Amino acid sequence: MPNVRAKPKQLPATRIVSAFILVIALILAAHWPVLSAGALSLDDTEFLTNNDLVRSPGWPSARTFLSEVMEP
């Protein structure tokens, strides 16, 4: 008995292109509101650069960070 392999079935190009367009449309629809969002202010200096807890890391700083999460 000869060894005959079946050819894998290929999807038509129009179906692949349609699926690709659908995925792009869904991604754009999900991310569209972000495009109109503006940054109010950059607070990196307040919370990172000038923050003594970040500038001097240690166990007391970690305890303060964790306790502020539980009780701000």
PDB file of N, CA, C and O in Angstrom:
ATOM      1  N   MET A   1       0.837  -1.177   0.000  1.00  0.00           N
ATOM      2  CA  MET A   1       0.000   0.000   0.000  1.00  0.00           C
ATOM      3  C   MET A   1       0.886   1.246   0.000  1.00  0.00           C
ATOM      4  O   MET A   1       1.758   1.385   0.852  1.00  0.00           O
ATOM      5  N   PRO A   2       0.679   2.158  -0.947  1.00  0.00           N
ATOM      6  CA  PRO A   2       1.523   3.345  -1.019  1.00  0.00           C
ATOM      7  C   PRO A   2       1.218   4.326   0.118  1.00  0.00           C
ATOM      8  O   PRO A   2       0.108   4.415   0.608  1.00  0.00           O
ATOM      9  N   ASN A   3       2.255   5.038   0.511  1.00  0.00           N
ATOM     10  CA  ASN A   3       2.126   6.037   1.571  1.00  0.00           C
ATOM     11  C   ASN A   3       1.648   7.349   0.942  1.00  0.00           C
ATOM     12  O   ASN A   3       2.418   8.058   0.309  1.00  0.00           O
ATOM     13  N   VAL A   4       0.392   7.660   1.111  1.00  0.00           N
ATOM     14  CA  VAL A   4      -0.194   8.862   0.508  1.00  0.00           C
ATOM     15  C   VAL A   4      -0.557   9.830   1.631  1.00  0.00           C
ATOM     16  O   VAL A   4      -1.300   9.485   2.535  1.00  0.00           O
ATOM     17  N   ARG A   5       0.010  11.002   1.548  1.00  0.00           N
ATOM     18  CA  ARG A   5      -0.304  12.035   2.534  1.00  0.00           C
ATOM     19  C   ARG A   5      -1.342  12.979   1.963  1.00  0.00           C
ATOM     20  O   ARG A   5      -1.248  13.395   0.808  1.00  0.00           O
ATOM     21  N   ALA A   6      -2.287  13.322   2.788  1.00  0.00           N
ATOM     22  CA  ALA A   6      -3.307  14.278   2.359  1.00  0.00           C
ATOM     23  C   ALA A   6      -2.736  15.689   2.451  1.00  0.00           C
ATOM     24  O   ALA A   6      -2.008  16.024   3.385  1.00  0.00           O
ATOM     25  N   LYS A   7      -3.049  16.494   1.477  1.00  0.00           N
ATOM     26  CA  LYS A   7      -2.605  17.880   1.499  1.00  0.00           C
ATOM     27  C   LYS A   7      -3.376  18.649   2.569  1.00  0.00           C
ATOM     28  O   LYS A   7      -4.582  18.475   2.691  1.00  0.00           O
ATOM     29  N   PRO A   8      -2.674  19.481   3.328  1.00  0.00           N
ATOM     30  CA  PRO A   8      -3.404  20.279   4.313  1.00  0.00           C
ATOM     31  C   PRO A   8      -4.309  21.287   3.603  1.00  0.00           C
ATOM     32  O   PRO A   8      -3.938  21.863   2.586  1.00  0.00           O
ATOM     33  N   LYS A   9      -5.482  21.460   4.166  1.00  0.00           N
ATOM     34  CA  LYS A   9      -6.450  22.375   3.568  1.00  0.00           C
ATOM     35  C   LYS A   9      -6.017  23.813   3.856  1.00  0.00           C
ATOM     36  O   LYS A   9      -5.716  24.163   4.989  1.00  0.00           O
ATOM     37  N   GLN A  10      -6.000  24.645   2.838  1.00  0.00           N
ATOM     38  CA  GLN A  10      -5.593  26.032   3.000  1.00  0.00           C
ATOM     39  C   GLN A  10      -6.826  26.926   2.985  1.00  0.00           C
ATOM     40  O   GLN A  10      -7.780  26.679   2.249  1.00  0.00           O
ATOM     41  N   LEU A  11      -6.753  27.969   3.804  1.00  0.00           N
ATOM     42  CA  LEU A  11      -7.831  28.944   3.820  1.00  0.00           C
ATOM     43  C   LEU A  11      -7.700  29.879   2.633  1.00  0.00           C
ATOM     44  O   LEU A  11      -6.589  30.224   2.228  1.00  0.00           O
ATOM     45  N   PRO A  12      -8.803  30.322   2.091  1.00  0.00           N
ATOM     46  CA  PRO A  12      -8.722  31.289   0.988  1.00  0.00           C
ATOM     47  C   PRO A  12      -8.155  32.619   1.486  1.00  0.00           C
ATOM     48  O   PRO A  12      -8.314  32.997   2.645  1.00  0.00           O
ATOM     49  N   ALA A  13      -7.476  33.312   0.610  1.00  0.00           N
ATOM     50  CA  ALA A  13      -6.829  34.577   0.978  1.00  0.00           C
ATOM     51  C   ALA A  13      -7.840  35.606   1.450  1.00  0.00           C
ATOM     52  O   ALA A  13      -7.541  36.392   2.361  1.00  0.00           O
ATOM     53  N   THR A  14      -9.026  35.615   0.881  1.00  0.00           N
ATOM     54  CA  THR A  14     -10.030  36.597   1.304  1.00  0.00           C
ATOM     55  C   THR A  14     -10.450  36.373   2.751  1.00  0.00           C
ATOM     56  O   THR A  14     -10.700  37.328   3.483  1.00  0.00           O
ATOM     57  N   ARG A  15     -10.483  35.134   3.176  1.00  0.00           N
ATOM     58  CA  ARG A  15     -10.851  34.842   4.561  1.00  0.00           C
ATOM     59  C   ARG A  15      -9.762  35.289   5.523  1.00  0.00           C
ATOM     60  O   ARG A  15     -10.049  35.808   6.602  1.00  0.00           O
ATOM     61  N   ILE A  16      -8.523  35.102   5.139  1.00  0.00           N
ATOM     62  CA  ILE A  16      -7.407  35.527   5.985  1.00  0.00           C
ATOM     63  C   ILE A  16      -7.379  37.044   6.085  1.00  0.00           C
ATOM     64  O   ILE A  16      -7.222  37.599   7.178  1.00  0.00           O
ATOM     65  N   VAL A  17      -7.553  37.729   4.966  1.00  0.00           N
ATOM     66  CA  VAL A  17      -7.557  39.195   4.965  1.00  0.00           C
ATOM     67  C   VAL A  17      -8.734  39.712   5.783  1.00  0.00           C
ATOM     68  O   VAL A  17      -8.594  40.669   6.558  1.00  0.00           O
ATOM     69  N   SER A  18      -9.892  39.093   5.664  1.00  0.00           N
ATOM     70  CA  SER A  18     -11.062  39.511   6.433  1.00  0.00           C
ATOM     71  C   SER A  18     -10.829  39.343   7.937  1.00  0.00           C
ATOM     72  O   SER A  18     -11.182  40.218   8.733  1.00  0.00           O
ATOM     73  N   ALA A  19     -10.231  38.249   8.333  1.00  0.00           N
ATOM     74  CA  ALA A  19      -9.930  38.022   9.745  1.00  0.00           C
ATOM     75  C   ALA A  19      -8.931  39.053  10.256  1.00  0.00           C
ATOM     76  O   ALA A  19      -9.070  39.575  11.367  1.00  0.00           O
ATOM     77  N   PHE A  20      -7.934  39.374   9.448  1.00  0.00           N
ATOM     78  CA  PHE A  20      -6.934  40.366   9.819  1.00  0.00           C
ATOM     79  C   PHE A  20      -7.590  41.737  10.005  1.00  0.00           C
ATOM     80  O   PHE A  20      -7.326  42.440  10.982  1.00  0.00           O
ATOM     81  N   ILE A  21      -8.463  42.125   9.092  1.00  0.00           N
ATOM     82  CA  ILE A  21      -9.149  43.416   9.184  1.00  0.00           C
ATOM     83  C   ILE A  21     -10.051  43.449  10.417  1.00  0.00           C
ATOM     84  O   ILE A  21     -10.131  44.465  11.119  1.00  0.00           O
ATOM     85  N   LEU A  22     -10.706  42.343  10.720  1.00  0.00           N
ATOM     86  CA  LEU A  22     -11.556  42.275  11.903  1.00  0.00           C
ATOM     87  C   LEU A  22     -10.738  42.462  13.177  1.00  0.00           C
ATOM     88  O   LEU A  22     -11.134  43.205  14.081  1.00  0.00           O
ATOM     89  N   VAL A  23      -9.600  41.817  13.265  1.00  0.00           N
ATOM     90  CA  VAL A  23      -8.745  41.950  14.444  1.00  0.00           C
ATOM     91  C   VAL A  23      -8.263  43.390  14.595  1.00  0.00           C
ATOM     92  O   VAL A  23      -8.289  43.961  15.698  1.00  0.00           O
ATOM     93  N   ILE A  24      -7.832  44.005  13.512  1.00  0.00           N
ATOM     94  CA  ILE A  24      -7.377  45.406  13.564  1.00  0.00           C
ATOM     95  C   ILE A  24      -8.519  46.317  13.993  1.00  0.00           C
ATOM     96  O   ILE A  24      -8.327  47.224  14.819  1.00  0.00           O
ATOM     97  N   ALA A  25      -9.731  46.101  13.481  1.00  0.00           N
ATOM     98  CA  ALA A  25     -10.884  46.922  13.853  1.00  0.00           C
ATOM     99  C   ALA A  25     -11.219  46.773  15.331  1.00  0.00           C
ATOM    100  O   ALA A  25     -11.524  47.764  16.012  1.00  0.00           O
ATOM    101  N   LEU A  26     -11.137  45.554  15.858  1.00  0.00           N
ATOM    102  CA  LEU A  26     -11.402  45.342  17.277  1.00  0.00           C
ATOM    103  C   LEU A  26     -10.351  46.020  18.157  1.00  0.00           C
ATOM    104  O   LEU A  26     -10.678  46.611  19.189  1.00  0.00           O
ATOM    105  N   ILE A  27      -9.105  45.957  17.753  1.00  0.00           N
ATOM    106  CA  ILE A  27      -8.039  46.608  18.514  1.00  0.00           C
ATOM    107  C   ILE A  27      -8.230  48.113  18.505  1.00  0.00           C
ATOM    108  O   ILE A  27      -8.105  48.782  19.541  1.00  0.00           O
ATOM    109  N   LEU A  28      -8.538  48.688  17.346  1.00  0.00           N
ATOM    110  CA  LEU A  28      -8.767  50.131  17.265  1.00  0.00           C
ATOM    111  C   LEU A  28      -9.977  50.547  18.101  1.00  0.00           C
ATOM    112  O   LEU A  28      -9.935  51.572  18.789  1.00  0.00           O
ATOM    113  N   ALA A  29     -11.041  49.768  18.064  1.00  0.00           N
ATOM    114  CA  ALA A  29     -12.237  50.106  18.844  1.00  0.00           C
ATOM    115  C   ALA A  29     -11.950  50.061  20.343  1.00  0.00           C
ATOM    116  O   ALA A  29     -12.444  50.898  21.100  1.00  0.00           O
ATOM    117  N   ALA A  30     -11.133  49.114  20.766  1.00  0.00           N
ATOM    118  CA  ALA A  30     -10.819  48.999  22.186  1.00  0.00           C
ATOM    119  C   ALA A  30      -9.911  50.112  22.675  1.00  0.00           C
ATOM    120  O   ALA A  30     -10.020  50.563  23.814  1.00  0.00           O
ATOM    121  N   HIS A  31      -9.006  50.586  21.829  1.00  0.00           N
ATOM    122  CA  HIS A  31      -8.031  51.585  22.243  1.00  0.00           C
ATOM    123  C   HIS A  31      -8.376  53.009  21.820  1.00  0.00           C
ATOM    124  O   HIS A  31      -7.628  53.933  22.110  1.00  0.00           O
ATOM    125  N   TRP A  32      -9.462  53.202  21.130  1.00  0.00           N
ATOM    126  CA  TRP A  32      -9.814  54.536  20.628  1.00  0.00           C
ATOM    127  C   TRP A  32      -9.944  55.588  21.740  1.00  0.00           C
ATOM    128  O   TRP A  32      -9.451  56.698  21.596  1.00  0.00           O
ATOM    129  N   PRO A  33     -10.582  55.295  22.898  1.00  0.00           N
ATOM    130  CA  PRO A  33     -10.708  56.320  23.941  1.00  0.00           C
ATOM    131  C   PRO A  33      -9.367  56.813  24.486  1.00  0.00           C
ATOM    132  O   PRO A  33      -9.261  57.947  24.946  1.00  0.00           O
ATOM    133  N   VAL A  34      -8.351  55.993  24.418  1.00  0.00           N
ATOM    134  CA  VAL A  34      -7.041  56.384  24.935  1.00  0.00           C
ATOM    135  C   VAL A  34      -6.428  57.509  24.111  1.00  0.00           C
ATOM    136  O   VAL A  34      -5.694  58.343  24.632  1.00  0.00           O
ATOM    137  N   LEU A  35      -6.765  57.553  22.837  1.00  0.00           N
ATOM    138  CA  LEU A  35      -6.178  58.571  21.968  1.00  0.00           C
ATOM    139  C   LEU A  35      -6.589  59.982  22.358  1.00  0.00           C
ATOM    140  O   LEU A  35      -5.863  60.934  22.101  1.00  0.00           O
ATOM    141  N   SER A  36      -7.742  60.148  22.988  1.00  0.00           N
ATOM    142  CA  SER A  36      -8.191  61.481  23.380  1.00  0.00           C
ATOM    143  C   SER A  36      -7.830  61.824  24.824  1.00  0.00           C
ATOM    144  O   SER A  36      -8.115  62.921  25.282  1.00  0.00           O
ATOM    145  N   ALA A  37      -7.237  60.904  25.555  1.00  0.00           N
ATOM    146  CA  ALA A  37      -6.864  61.163  26.945  1.00  0.00           C
ATOM    147  C   ALA A  37      -5.605  62.019  26.990  1.00  0.00           C
ATOM    148  O   ALA A  37      -4.663  61.815  26.239  1.00  0.00           O
ATOM    149  N   GLY A  38      -5.612  62.986  27.845  1.00  0.00           N
ATOM    150  CA  GLY A  38      -4.440  63.842  28.005  1.00  0.00           C
ATOM    151  C   GLY A  38      -3.846  63.681  29.387  1.00  0.00           C
ATOM    152  O   GLY A  38      -4.539  63.372  30.363  1.00  0.00           O
ATOM    153  N   ALA A  39      -2.576  63.899  29.505  1.00  0.00           N
ATOM    154  CA  ALA A  39      -1.921  63.834  30.801  1.00  0.00           C
ATOM    155  C   ALA A  39      -2.195  65.138  31.546  1.00  0.00           C
ATOM    156  O   ALA A  39      -2.018  66.231  31.002  1.00  0.00           O
ATOM    157  N   LEU A  40      -2.647  65.032  32.778  1.00  0.00           N
ATOM    158  CA  LEU A  40      -2.945  66.229  33.550  1.00  0.00           C
ATOM    159  C   LEU A  40      -1.675  66.868  34.065  1.00  0.00           C
ATOM    160  O   LEU A  40      -1.482  68.073  33.967  1.00  0.00           O
ATOM    161  N   SER A  41      -0.824  66.074  34.637  1.00  0.00           N
ATOM    162  CA  SER A  41       0.469  66.578  35.109  1.00  0.00           C
ATOM    163  C   SER A  41       1.404  65.391  35.305  1.00  0.00           C
ATOM    164  O   SER A  41       0.966  64.263  35.508  1.00  0.00           O
ATOM    165  N   LEU A  42       2.645  65.677  35.255  1.00  0.00           N
ATOM    166  CA  LEU A  42       3.641  64.639  35.507  1.00  0.00           C
ATOM    167  C   LEU A  42       4.089  64.770  36.955  1.00  0.00           C
ATOM    168  O   LEU A  42       4.655  65.784  37.349  1.00  0.00           O
ATOM    169  N   ASP A  43       3.813  63.764  37.751  1.00  0.00           N
ATOM    170  CA  ASP A  43       4.115  63.831  39.181  1.00  0.00           C
ATOM    171  C   ASP A  43       5.318  62.981  39.571  1.00  0.00           C
ATOM    172  O   ASP A  43       5.459  62.598  40.724  1.00  0.00           O
ATOM    173  N   ASP A  44       6.191  62.705  38.631  1.00  0.00           N
ATOM    174  CA  ASP A  44       7.363  61.884  38.938  1.00  0.00           C
ATOM    175  C   ASP A  44       8.265  62.555  39.964  1.00  0.00           C
ATOM    176  O   ASP A  44       8.814  61.884  40.834  1.00  0.00           O
ATOM    177  N   THR A  45       8.431  63.852  39.871  1.00  0.00           N
ATOM    178  CA  THR A  45       9.318  64.527  40.832  1.00  0.00           C
ATOM    179  C   THR A  45       8.738  64.467  42.233  1.00  0.00           C
ATOM    180  O   THR A  45       9.471  64.289  43.202  1.00  0.00           O
ATOM    181  N   GLU A  46       7.436  64.581  42.363  1.00  0.00           N
ATOM    182  CA  GLU A  46       6.823  64.565  43.686  1.00  0.00           C
ATOM    183  C   GLU A  46       6.859  63.180  44.318  1.00  0.00           C
ATOM    184  O   GLU A  46       7.155  63.035  45.505  1.00  0.00           O
ATOM    185  N   PHE A  47       6.557  62.155  43.530  1.00  0.00           N
ATOM    186  CA  PHE A  47       6.431  60.824  44.102  1.00  0.00           C
ATOM    187  C   PHE A  47       7.690  59.970  43.977  1.00  0.00           C
ATOM    188  O   PHE A  47       7.801  58.961  44.661  1.00  0.00           O
ATOM    189  N   LEU A  48       8.630  60.332  43.126  1.00  0.00           N
ATOM    190  CA  LEU A  48       9.833  59.515  42.969  1.00  0.00           C
ATOM    191  C   LEU A  48      11.110  60.279  43.302  1.00  0.00           C
ATOM    192  O   LEU A  48      11.855  59.891  44.188  1.00  0.00           O
ATOM    193  N   THR A  49      11.361  61.346  42.589  1.00  0.00           N
ATOM    194  CA  THR A  49      12.641  62.030  42.728  1.00  0.00           C
ATOM    195  C   THR A  49      12.814  62.689  44.093  1.00  0.00           C
ATOM    196  O   THR A  49      13.873  62.585  44.711  1.00  0.00           O
ATOM    197  N   ASN A  50      11.780  63.361  44.580  1.00  0.00           N
ATOM    198  CA  ASN A  50      11.878  64.081  45.856  1.00  0.00           C
ATOM    199  C   ASN A  50      11.294  63.306  47.024  1.00  0.00           C
ATOM    200  O   ASN A  50      11.127  63.855  48.103  1.00  0.00           O
ATOM    201  N   ASN A  51      10.975  62.052  46.847  1.00  0.00           N
ATOM    202  CA  ASN A  51      10.390  61.243  47.907  1.00  0.00           C
ATOM    203  C   ASN A  51      11.505  60.609  48.729  1.00  0.00           C
ATOM    204  O   ASN A  51      12.305  59.816  48.232  1.00  0.00           O
ATOM    205  N   ASP A  52      11.551  60.952  50.025  1.00  0.00           N
ATOM    206  CA  ASP A  52      12.605  60.417  50.892  1.00  0.00           C
ATOM    207  C   ASP A  52      12.514  58.905  51.060  1.00  0.00           C
ATOM    208  O   ASP A  52      13.523  58.232  51.257  1.00  0.00           O
ATOM    209  N   LEU A  53      11.300  58.363  50.987  1.00  0.00           N
ATOM    210  CA  LEU A  53      11.143  56.910  51.127  1.00  0.00           C
ATOM    211  C   LEU A  53      11.762  56.171  49.949  1.00  0.00           C
ATOM    212  O   LEU A  53      12.262  55.057  50.095  1.00  0.00           O
ATOM    213  N   VAL A  54      11.743  56.779  48.780  1.00  0.00           N
ATOM    214  CA  VAL A  54      12.328  56.156  47.596  1.00  0.00           C
ATOM    215  C   VAL A  54      13.830  56.402  47.555  1.00  0.00           C
ATOM    216  O   VAL A  54      14.607  55.523  47.168  1.00  0.00           O
ATOM    217  N   ARG A  55      14.244  57.561  47.977  1.00  0.00           N
ATOM    218  CA  ARG A  55      15.675  57.905  47.915  1.00  0.00           C
ATOM    219  C   ARG A  55      16.500  57.152  48.951  1.00  0.00           C
ATOM    220  O   ARG A  55      17.698  56.967  48.774  1.00  0.00           O
ATOM    221  N   SER A  56      15.867  56.731  50.058  1.00  0.00           N
ATOM    222  CA  SER A  56      16.599  55.951  51.068  1.00  0.00           C
ATOM    223  C   SER A  56      15.816  54.662  51.356  1.00  0.00           C
ATOM    224  O   SER A  56      15.102  54.572  52.343  1.00  0.00           O
ATOM    225  N   PRO A  57      15.964  53.677  50.472  1.00  0.00           N
ATOM    226  CA  PRO A  57      15.197  52.443  50.659  1.00  0.00           C
ATOM    227  C   PRO A  57      15.683  51.654  51.870  1.00  0.00           C
ATOM    228  O   PRO A  57      16.843  51.731  52.265  1.00  0.00           O
ATOM    229  N   GLY A  58      14.784  50.956  52.470  1.00  0.00           N
ATOM    230  CA  GLY A  58      15.102  50.126  53.625  1.00  0.00           C
ATOM    231  C   GLY A  58      13.826  49.532  54.183  1.00  0.00           C
ATOM    232  O   GLY A  58      12.732  49.719  53.650  1.00  0.00           O
ATOM    233  N   TRP A  59      13.967  48.827  55.305  1.00  0.00           N
ATOM    234  CA  TRP A  59      12.797  48.201  55.914  1.00  0.00           C
ATOM    235  C   TRP A  59      11.786  49.221  56.425  1.00  0.00           C
ATOM    236  O   TRP A  59      10.580  49.016  56.273  1.00  0.00           O
ATOM    237  N   PRO A  60      12.222  50.338  57.021  1.00  0.00           N
ATOM    238  CA  PRO A  60      11.225  51.335  57.452  1.00  0.00           C
ATOM    239  C   PRO A  60      10.438  51.913  56.266  1.00  0.00           C
ATOM    240  O   PRO A  60       9.231  52.147  56.369  1.00  0.00           O
ATOM    241  N   SER A  61      11.120  52.125  55.141  1.00  0.00           N
ATOM    242  CA  SER A  61      10.430  52.632  53.953  1.00  0.00           C
ATOM    243  C   SER A  61       9.427  51.606  53.435  1.00  0.00           C
ATOM    244  O   SER A  61       8.300  51.957  53.065  1.00  0.00           O
ATOM    245  N   ALA A  62       9.828  50.351  53.418  1.00  0.00           N
ATOM    246  CA  ALA A  62       8.923  49.291  52.956  1.00  0.00           C
ATOM    247  C   ALA A  62       7.703  49.194  53.868  1.00  0.00           C
ATOM    248  O   ALA A  62       6.571  49.061  53.396  1.00  0.00           O
ATOM    249  N   ARG A  63       7.926  49.289  55.192  1.00  0.00           N
ATOM    250  CA  ARG A  63       6.810  49.243  56.132  1.00  0.00           C
ATOM    251  C   ARG A  63       5.857  50.417  55.898  1.00  0.00           C
ATOM    252  O   ARG A  63       4.635  50.256  55.896  1.00  0.00           O
ATOM    253  N   THR A  64       6.402  51.609  55.656  1.00  0.00           N
ATOM    254  CA  THR A  64       5.564  52.773  55.384  1.00  0.00           C
ATOM    255  C   THR A  64       4.767  52.596  54.116  1.00  0.00           C
ATOM    256  O   THR A  64       3.572  52.892  54.079  1.00  0.00           O
ATOM    257  N   PHE A  65       5.410  52.116  53.054  1.00  0.00           N
ATOM    258  CA  PHE A  65       4.693  51.885  51.789  1.00  0.00           C
ATOM    259  C   PHE A  65       3.540  50.891  51.980  1.00  0.00           C
ATOM    260  O   PHE A  65       2.433  51.132  51.519  1.00  0.00           O
ATOM    261  N   LEU A  66       3.824  49.782  52.661  1.00  0.00           N
ATOM    262  CA  LEU A  66       2.805  48.757  52.837  1.00  0.00           C
ATOM    263  C   LEU A  66       1.688  49.209  53.778  1.00  0.00           C
ATOM    264  O   LEU A  66       0.532  48.865  53.581  1.00  0.00           O
ATOM    265  N   SER A  67       2.003  49.995  54.774  1.00  0.00           N
ATOM    266  CA  SER A  67       0.950  50.450  55.695  1.00  0.00           C
ATOM    267  C   SER A  67       0.097  51.538  55.032  1.00  0.00           C
ATOM    268  O   SER A  67      -1.090  51.651  55.336  1.00  0.00           O
ATOM    269  N   GLU A  68       0.682  52.345  54.149  1.00  0.00           N
ATOM    270  CA  GLU A  68      -0.100  53.363  53.458  1.00  0.00           C
ATOM    271  C   GLU A  68      -1.076  52.734  52.461  1.00  0.00           C
ATOM    272  O   GLU A  68      -2.117  53.313  52.187  1.00  0.00           O
ATOM    273  N   VAL A  69      -0.745  51.569  51.959  1.00  0.00           N
ATOM    274  CA  VAL A  69      -1.673  50.882  51.052  1.00  0.00           C
ATOM    275  C   VAL A  69      -2.898  50.439  51.856  1.00  0.00           C
ATOM    276  O   VAL A  69      -4.033  50.573  51.387  1.00  0.00           O
ATOM    277  N   MET A  70      -2.691  49.966  53.055  1.00  0.00           N
ATOM    278  CA  MET A  70      -3.801  49.490  53.869  1.00  0.00           C
ATOM    279  C   MET A  70      -4.579  50.653  54.484  1.00  0.00           C
ATOM    280  O   MET A  70      -5.783  50.617  54.578  1.00  0.00           O
ATOM    281  N   GLU A  71      -3.868  51.698  54.917  1.00  0.00           N
ATOM    282  CA  GLU A  71      -4.505  52.860  55.542  1.00  0.00           C
ATOM    283  C   GLU A  71      -3.840  54.121  55.000  1.00  0.00           C
ATOM    284  O   GLU A  71      -2.813  54.547  55.505  1.00  0.00           O
ATOM    285  N   PRO A  72      -4.422  54.743  53.985  1.00  0.00           N
ATOM    286  CA  PRO A  72      -3.775  55.926  53.398  1.00  0.00           C
ATOM    287  C   PRO A  72      -3.771  57.113  54.338  1.00  0.00           C
ATOM    288  O   PRO A  72      -4.576  57.280  55.180  1.00  0.00           O
TER     289      PRO A  72
END
